[in-house]
CSV table of C-alpha atoms in Angstrom, one decimal:
chain,number,residue,atom,x,y,z
B,4,MET,CA,51.8,5.9,-17.4
B,5,THR,CA,50.1,7.8,-14.7
B,6,GLY,CA,49.3,7.0,-11.1
B,7,LYS,CA,51.2,4.9,-8.6
B,8,PRO,CA,51.7,1.2,-9.4
B,9,VAL,CA,50.0,-1.3,-7.2
B,10,ALA,CA,52.4,-3.3,-5.2
B,11,LYS,CA,52.6,-7.0,-6.0
B,12,GLY,CA,50.2,-9.0,-3.9
B,13,VAL,CA,48.1,-6.0,-2.9
B,14,LYS,CA,44.4,-6.3,-3.8
B,15,ARG,CA,42.6,-3.4,-5.3
B,16,ALA,CA,39.5,-2.3,-3.4
B,17,LYS,CA,36.3,-3.5,-4.9
B,18,PRO,CA,34.3,-0.7,-6.5
B,19,ARG,CA,31.2,0.3,-4.6
B,20,TRP,CA,28.1,-1.3,-6.1
B,21,LYS,CA,25.6,1.2,-7.5
B,22,SER,CA,22.0,0.4,-7.8
B,23,PRO,CA,20.3,0.8,-11.2
B,24,TYR,CA,17.4,2.4,-9.4
B,25,ALA,CA,17.3,6.0,-8.4
B,26,GLU,CA,16.5,6.8,-4.8
B,27,ALA,CA,13.1,8.2,-5.8
B,28,GLU,CA,12.3,4.9,-7.6
B,29,ILE,CA,13.1,2.8,-4.6
B,30,GLU,CA,11.1,5.1,-2.4
B,31,GLU,CA,8.1,4.8,-4.7
B,32,ILE,CA,8.4,1.0,-5.0
B,33,PHE,CA,8.2,0.6,-1.2
B,34,ARG,CA,5.5,3.2,-0.9
B,35,ARG,CA,3.3,1.1,-3.2
B,36,PHE,CA,4.1,-2.1,-1.2
B,37,ALA,CA,3.1,-0.2,1.9
B,38,VAL,CA,-0.2,0.8,0.4
B,39,GLN,CA,-0.9,-2.8,-0.7
B,40,ARG,CA,0.0,-4.2,2.8
B,41,PRO,CA,0.1,-1.6,5.5
B,42,GLU,CA,0.8,-4.1,8.2
B,43,PRO,CA,2.3,-7.2,6.5
B,44,LYS,CA,2.8,-10.3,8.5
B,45,GLY,CA,4.5,-13.6,8.0
B,46,GLU,CA,2.3,-16.5,7.3
B,47,LEU,CA,3.7,-18.9,9.8
B,48,GLU,CA,1.3,-19.3,12.7
B,49,HIS,CA,2.8,-18.7,16.2
B,50,VAL,CA,1.7,-17.4,19.6
B,51,ASN,CA,5.0,-16.1,21.0
B,52,ALA,CA,8.7,-15.6,20.2
B,53,PHE,CA,9.5,-19.3,21.0
B,54,THR,CA,6.8,-20.8,18.7
B,55,LEU,CA,7.9,-18.3,16.0
B,56,LEU,CA,11.5,-19.5,16.3
B,57,VAL,CA,10.4,-23.2,16.1
B,58,ALA,CA,8.1,-22.5,13.1
B,59,VAL,CA,10.8,-20.8,11.2
B,60,VAL,CA,13.3,-23.6,11.9
B,61,LEU,CA,10.7,-26.1,10.7
B,62,SER,CA,10.0,-24.0,7.5
B,63,ALA,CA,13.3,-24.8,5.8
B,64,GLN,CA,12.5,-26.6,2.6
B,65,ALA,CA,8.8,-26.7,3.5
B,66,THR,CA,5.8,-24.5,2.8
B,67,ASP,CA,4.3,-22.2,5.4
B,68,ALA,CA,0.9,-23.9,5.1
B,69,GLY,CA,2.5,-27.3,5.6
B,70,VAL,CA,4.3,-26.2,8.7
B,71,ASN,CA,1.1,-24.6,10.1
B,72,LYS,CA,-0.8,-27.8,9.7
B,73,ALA,CA,1.8,-29.6,11.8
B,74,THR,CA,2.5,-27.0,14.4
B,75,ARG,CA,-1.2,-26.3,15.3
B,76,ALA,CA,-1.3,-29.6,17.2
B,77,LEU,CA,2.4,-29.3,18.4
B,78,PHE,CA,2.0,-25.8,19.8
B,79,ALA,CA,-1.2,-26.8,21.5
B,80,VAL,CA,0.8,-29.0,23.9
B,81,ALA,CA,4.2,-27.3,23.8
B,82,ASP,CA,4.4,-23.6,23.4
B,83,THR,CA,7.3,-22.9,25.7
B,84,PRO,CA,10.9,-24.3,25.8
B,85,ALA,CA,10.2,-26.2,29.0
B,86,LYS,CA,7.1,-28.0,27.5
B,87,MET,CA,8.9,-28.7,24.3
B,88,ALA,CA,12.0,-30.1,26.0
B,89,ALA,CA,9.7,-32.2,28.2
B,90,LEU,CA,8.0,-33.5,25.1
B,91,GLY,CA,11.3,-34.8,23.8
B,92,GLU,CA,12.7,-35.5,20.3
B,93,ALA,CA,10.7,-38.7,19.6
B,94,ARG,CA,7.3,-37.1,20.5
B,95,ILE,CA,8.1,-33.9,18.6
B,96,ALA,CA,8.9,-36.0,15.5
B,97,GLU,CA,5.4,-37.6,15.7
B,98,TYR,CA,3.9,-34.1,15.3
B,99,ILE,CA,6.0,-33.0,12.3
B,100,ARG,CA,6.3,-36.2,10.2
B,101,THR,CA,4.6,-34.4,7.3
B,102,ILE,CA,7.3,-31.8,7.1
B,103,GLY,CA,10.5,-32.4,5.0
B,104,LEU,CA,13.6,-33.3,7.0
B,105,TRP,CA,11.4,-34.0,10.0
B,106,ARG,CA,13.9,-36.2,11.8
B,107,ALA,CA,16.7,-33.6,11.8
B,108,LYS,CA,14.3,-30.8,12.6
B,109,ALA,CA,12.8,-32.7,15.6
B,110,LYS,CA,16.3,-33.2,17.0
B,111,ASN,CA,17.1,-29.5,16.5
B,112,VAL,CA,13.8,-28.3,18.1
B,113,ALA,CA,14.5,-30.5,21.1
B,114,LEU,CA,18.1,-29.3,21.4
B,115,LEU,CA,17.3,-25.6,20.9
B,116,SER,CA,14.6,-25.9,23.6
B,117,GLU,CA,17.1,-27.4,26.0
B,118,ALA,CA,19.7,-24.7,25.1
B,119,LEU,CA,17.1,-21.9,25.8
B,120,LEU,CA,16.5,-23.4,29.2
B,121,ARG,CA,20.1,-23.9,30.0
B,122,ASP,CA,21.6,-20.7,28.6
B,123,HIS,CA,18.8,-18.1,28.4
B,124,ASN,CA,16.5,-18.8,31.3
B,125,GLY,CA,13.9,-20.2,28.9
B,126,GLU,CA,13.7,-16.9,26.9
B,127,VAL,CA,14.4,-16.4,23.2
B,128,PRO,CA,17.4,-14.1,22.9
B,129,ASP,CA,17.2,-10.8,21.0
B,130,THR,CA,20.6,-10.8,19.4
B,131,ARG,CA,21.7,-12.5,16.2
B,132,GLU,CA,24.8,-13.9,17.8
B,133,ALA,CA,22.9,-15.7,20.5
B,134,LEU,CA,20.2,-17.0,18.1
B,135,VAL,CA,22.6,-18.4,15.5
B,136,ALA,CA,24.4,-20.3,18.3
B,137,LEU,CA,21.2,-22.3,18.8
B,138,PRO,CA,20.8,-25.7,17.1
B,139,GLY,CA,19.2,-25.5,13.7
B,140,VAL,CA,19.2,-21.7,13.6
B,141,GLY,CA,20.9,-19.9,10.8
B,142,ARG,CA,21.2,-16.2,9.8
B,143,LYS,CA,17.9,-16.1,7.9
B,144,THR,CA,16.0,-17.7,10.8
B,145,ALA,CA,17.6,-15.3,13.3
B,146,ASN,CA,16.7,-12.3,11.1
B,147,VAL,CA,13.0,-13.4,10.9
B,148,VAL,CA,12.8,-13.7,14.7
B,149,LEU,CA,14.6,-10.4,15.4
B,150,ASN,CA,12.3,-8.6,12.9
B,151,SER,CA,9.0,-10.2,13.7
B,152,ALA,CA,9.3,-10.8,17.5
B,153,PHE,CA,11.6,-7.9,18.5
B,154,GLY,CA,10.9,-5.3,15.8
B,155,GLN,CA,14.5,-5.0,14.7
B,156,LEU,CA,15.4,-3.7,11.2
B,157,THR,CA,16.7,-7.0,9.8
B,158,MET,CA,16.5,-8.5,6.3
B,159,ALA,CA,15.7,-12.2,6.2
B,160,VAL,CA,16.8,-13.4,2.7
B,161,ASP,CA,14.9,-16.5,1.7
B,162,THR,CA,14.5,-17.9,-1.8
B,163,HIS,CA,12.0,-15.2,-2.7
B,164,LEU,CA,14.2,-12.3,-1.6
B,165,PHE,CA,17.3,-13.9,-3.2
B,166,ARG,CA,15.4,-14.3,-6.5
B,167,LEU,CA,14.0,-10.8,-6.4
B,168,GLY,CA,17.2,-9.2,-5.4
B,169,ASN,CA,18.8,-10.6,-8.6
B,170,ARG,CA,15.9,-10.6,-11.0
B,171,LEU,CA,14.8,-7.1,-10.3
B,172,LYS,CA,18.4,-5.9,-9.9
B,173,PHE,CA,17.6,-4.4,-6.6
B,174,ALA,CA,20.5,-6.1,-4.9
B,175,PRO,CA,22.3,-8.7,-7.1
B,176,GLY,CA,24.5,-11.2,-5.3
B,177,LYS,CA,25.8,-14.7,-5.4
B,178,THR,CA,25.0,-15.4,-1.8
B,179,PRO,CA,22.1,-14.5,0.5
B,180,GLU,CA,24.5,-12.4,2.6
B,181,GLU,CA,25.5,-10.3,-0.5
B,182,VAL,CA,21.8,-9.7,-1.3
B,183,GLU,CA,21.0,-8.9,2.3
B,184,ASP,CA,23.8,-6.4,2.5
B,185,LYS,CA,22.7,-4.6,-0.6
B,186,LEU,CA,19.0,-4.6,0.3
B,187,VAL,CA,19.8,-3.0,3.6
B,188,ARG,CA,21.8,-0.3,1.9
B,189,VAL,CA,19.3,0.6,-0.8
B,190,ILE,CA,15.9,0.3,1.0
B,191,PRO,CA,15.0,3.5,2.9
B,192,GLU,CA,15.3,3.0,6.6
B,193,HIS,CA,11.7,4.0,7.3
B,194,TYR,CA,10.6,1.0,5.2
B,195,LEU,CA,13.0,-1.6,6.6
B,196,ARG,CA,10.7,-2.8,9.4
B,197,HIS,CA,8.4,-4.4,6.9
B,198,ALA,CA,10.6,-4.7,3.8
B,199,HIS,CA,11.4,-8.3,3.9
B,200,HIS,CA,7.7,-9.3,4.4
B,201,TRP,CA,6.7,-7.1,1.4
B,202,LEU,CA,9.3,-8.7,-0.8
B,203,ILE,CA,8.6,-12.3,0.4
B,204,LEU,CA,4.8,-11.8,-0.4
B,205,HIS,CA,5.6,-10.1,-3.7
B,206,GLY,CA,7.8,-13.0,-4.7
B,207,ARG,CA,5.3,-15.6,-3.5
B,208,TYR,CA,2.2,-14.3,-5.2
B,209,VAL,CA,3.3,-12.1,-8.1
B,210,CYS,CA,7.0,-12.3,-9.0
B,211,LYS,CA,6.9,-16.1,-9.0
B,212,ALA,CA,9.9,-18.2,-9.8
B,213,ARG,CA,8.6,-20.0,-12.8
B,214,LYS,CA,6.5,-17.3,-14.4
B,215,PRO,CA,6.3,-13.8,-13.0
B,216,GLU,CA,2.7,-12.4,-13.2
B,217,CYS,CA,3.7,-9.0,-14.5
B,218,PRO,CA,0.2,-7.8,-15.2
B,219,ALA,CA,-0.6,-8.2,-11.5
B,220,CYS,CA,2.5,-6.2,-10.5
B,221,VAL,CA,2.1,-2.8,-8.9
B,222,ILE,CA,5.7,-1.8,-9.7
B,223,ALA,CA,5.7,-3.0,-13.3
B,224,ASP,CA,6.6,0.5,-14.6
B,225,LEU,CA,9.6,0.8,-12.3
B,226,CYS,CA,10.8,-2.8,-12.4
B,227,LYS,CA,14.1,-3.3,-14.3
B,228,ALA,CA,13.9,-7.1,-14.7
B,229,ASP,CA,14.9,-8.3,-18.1
B,230,GLU,CA,12.0,-10.7,-18.4
B,231,LYS,CA,9.2,-8.4,-17.4
B,232,THR,CA,6.3,-8.5,-19.9
B,233,THR,CA,4.6,-5.1,-19.3
B,234,ASP,CA,5.4,-1.6,-18.2
B,235,ILE,CA,1.8,-1.0,-17.0
B,236,PRO,CA,1.4,-1.3,-13.3
B,237,ALA,CA,-1.5,-3.1,-11.7
B,238,PRO,CA,-4.1,-1.0,-9.8
B,239,LEU,CA,-2.7,0.1,-6.4
B,240,VAL,CA,-5.2,-1.0,-3.8
B,241,PRO,CA,-4.9,-2.7,-0.4
B,242,ILE,CA,-5.2,-6.4,-0.7
B,243,GLU,CA,-7.0,-8.8,1.6
B,244,VAL,CA,-4.9,-10.8,4.0
B,245,LEU,CA,-5.3,-14.5,3.0
B,246,ASP,CA,-5.7,-17.3,5.6
B,247,PRO,CA,-3.1,-20.0,5.4
B,248,VAL,CA,-5.2,-22.3,3.2
B,249,GLN,CA,-6.1,-19.5,0.7
B,250,ALA,CA,-2.4,-18.4,0.8
B,251,GLU,CA,-1.2,-21.9,-0.2
B,252,ILE,CA,-3.7,-22.1,-3.1
B,253,ALA,CA,-2.8,-18.6,-4.4
B,254,ALA,CA,0.9,-19.3,-4.2
B,255,ASP,CA,0.6,-22.5,-6.3
B,256,ARG,CA,-1.4,-21.0,-9.1
């Protein structure tokens, strides 16, 4: 027997995970996403960091298009923490009744508005620690705000990213945090600014949950998903940004 025995009760270090993709393959995948969408943007409508924060909180278990329909009227009367807090939970609820879990979300929006006024001088903080301390704000929501409002290199793992991380074997994990950690490690830093938007949109319109549309995939030749149906990539051309109504129709097809 060779090597030193491991003392009882001492855990072995977990082996470092190795991506099945070569660095050149990852580079090419995100180069193609960048050609498709040079300036990708989230589809939640907002006018400032505060309305973005509220929209993301409301988007849990709801479609972006559904949230947009509700927030257009809400943000027209309350686009700052002060105005939202003055509106109050009951009035907020009237605007968002069409969104799932609207009662709990109305309460959280009212409370987070009050917290911003009380603890942050009415400004949305630019750190994850401060954001996740707000009512109704989790790590994913914080990462979206940090990335979209403050330009930080964060990875917001929603259902699409979690699915793609595992299906494509980019970053397999049992939790969103595991997928996030691996994605941040494998994606080249110069693509991290837009990476989560590219992956969300790819998962929403191409690599769909029920049936991936592999013939429409620009990375079909590089993809290592077990269920892919073609190795021929779709033509690599910039795609037109859809308005919220078109986006909802396309995502449901």
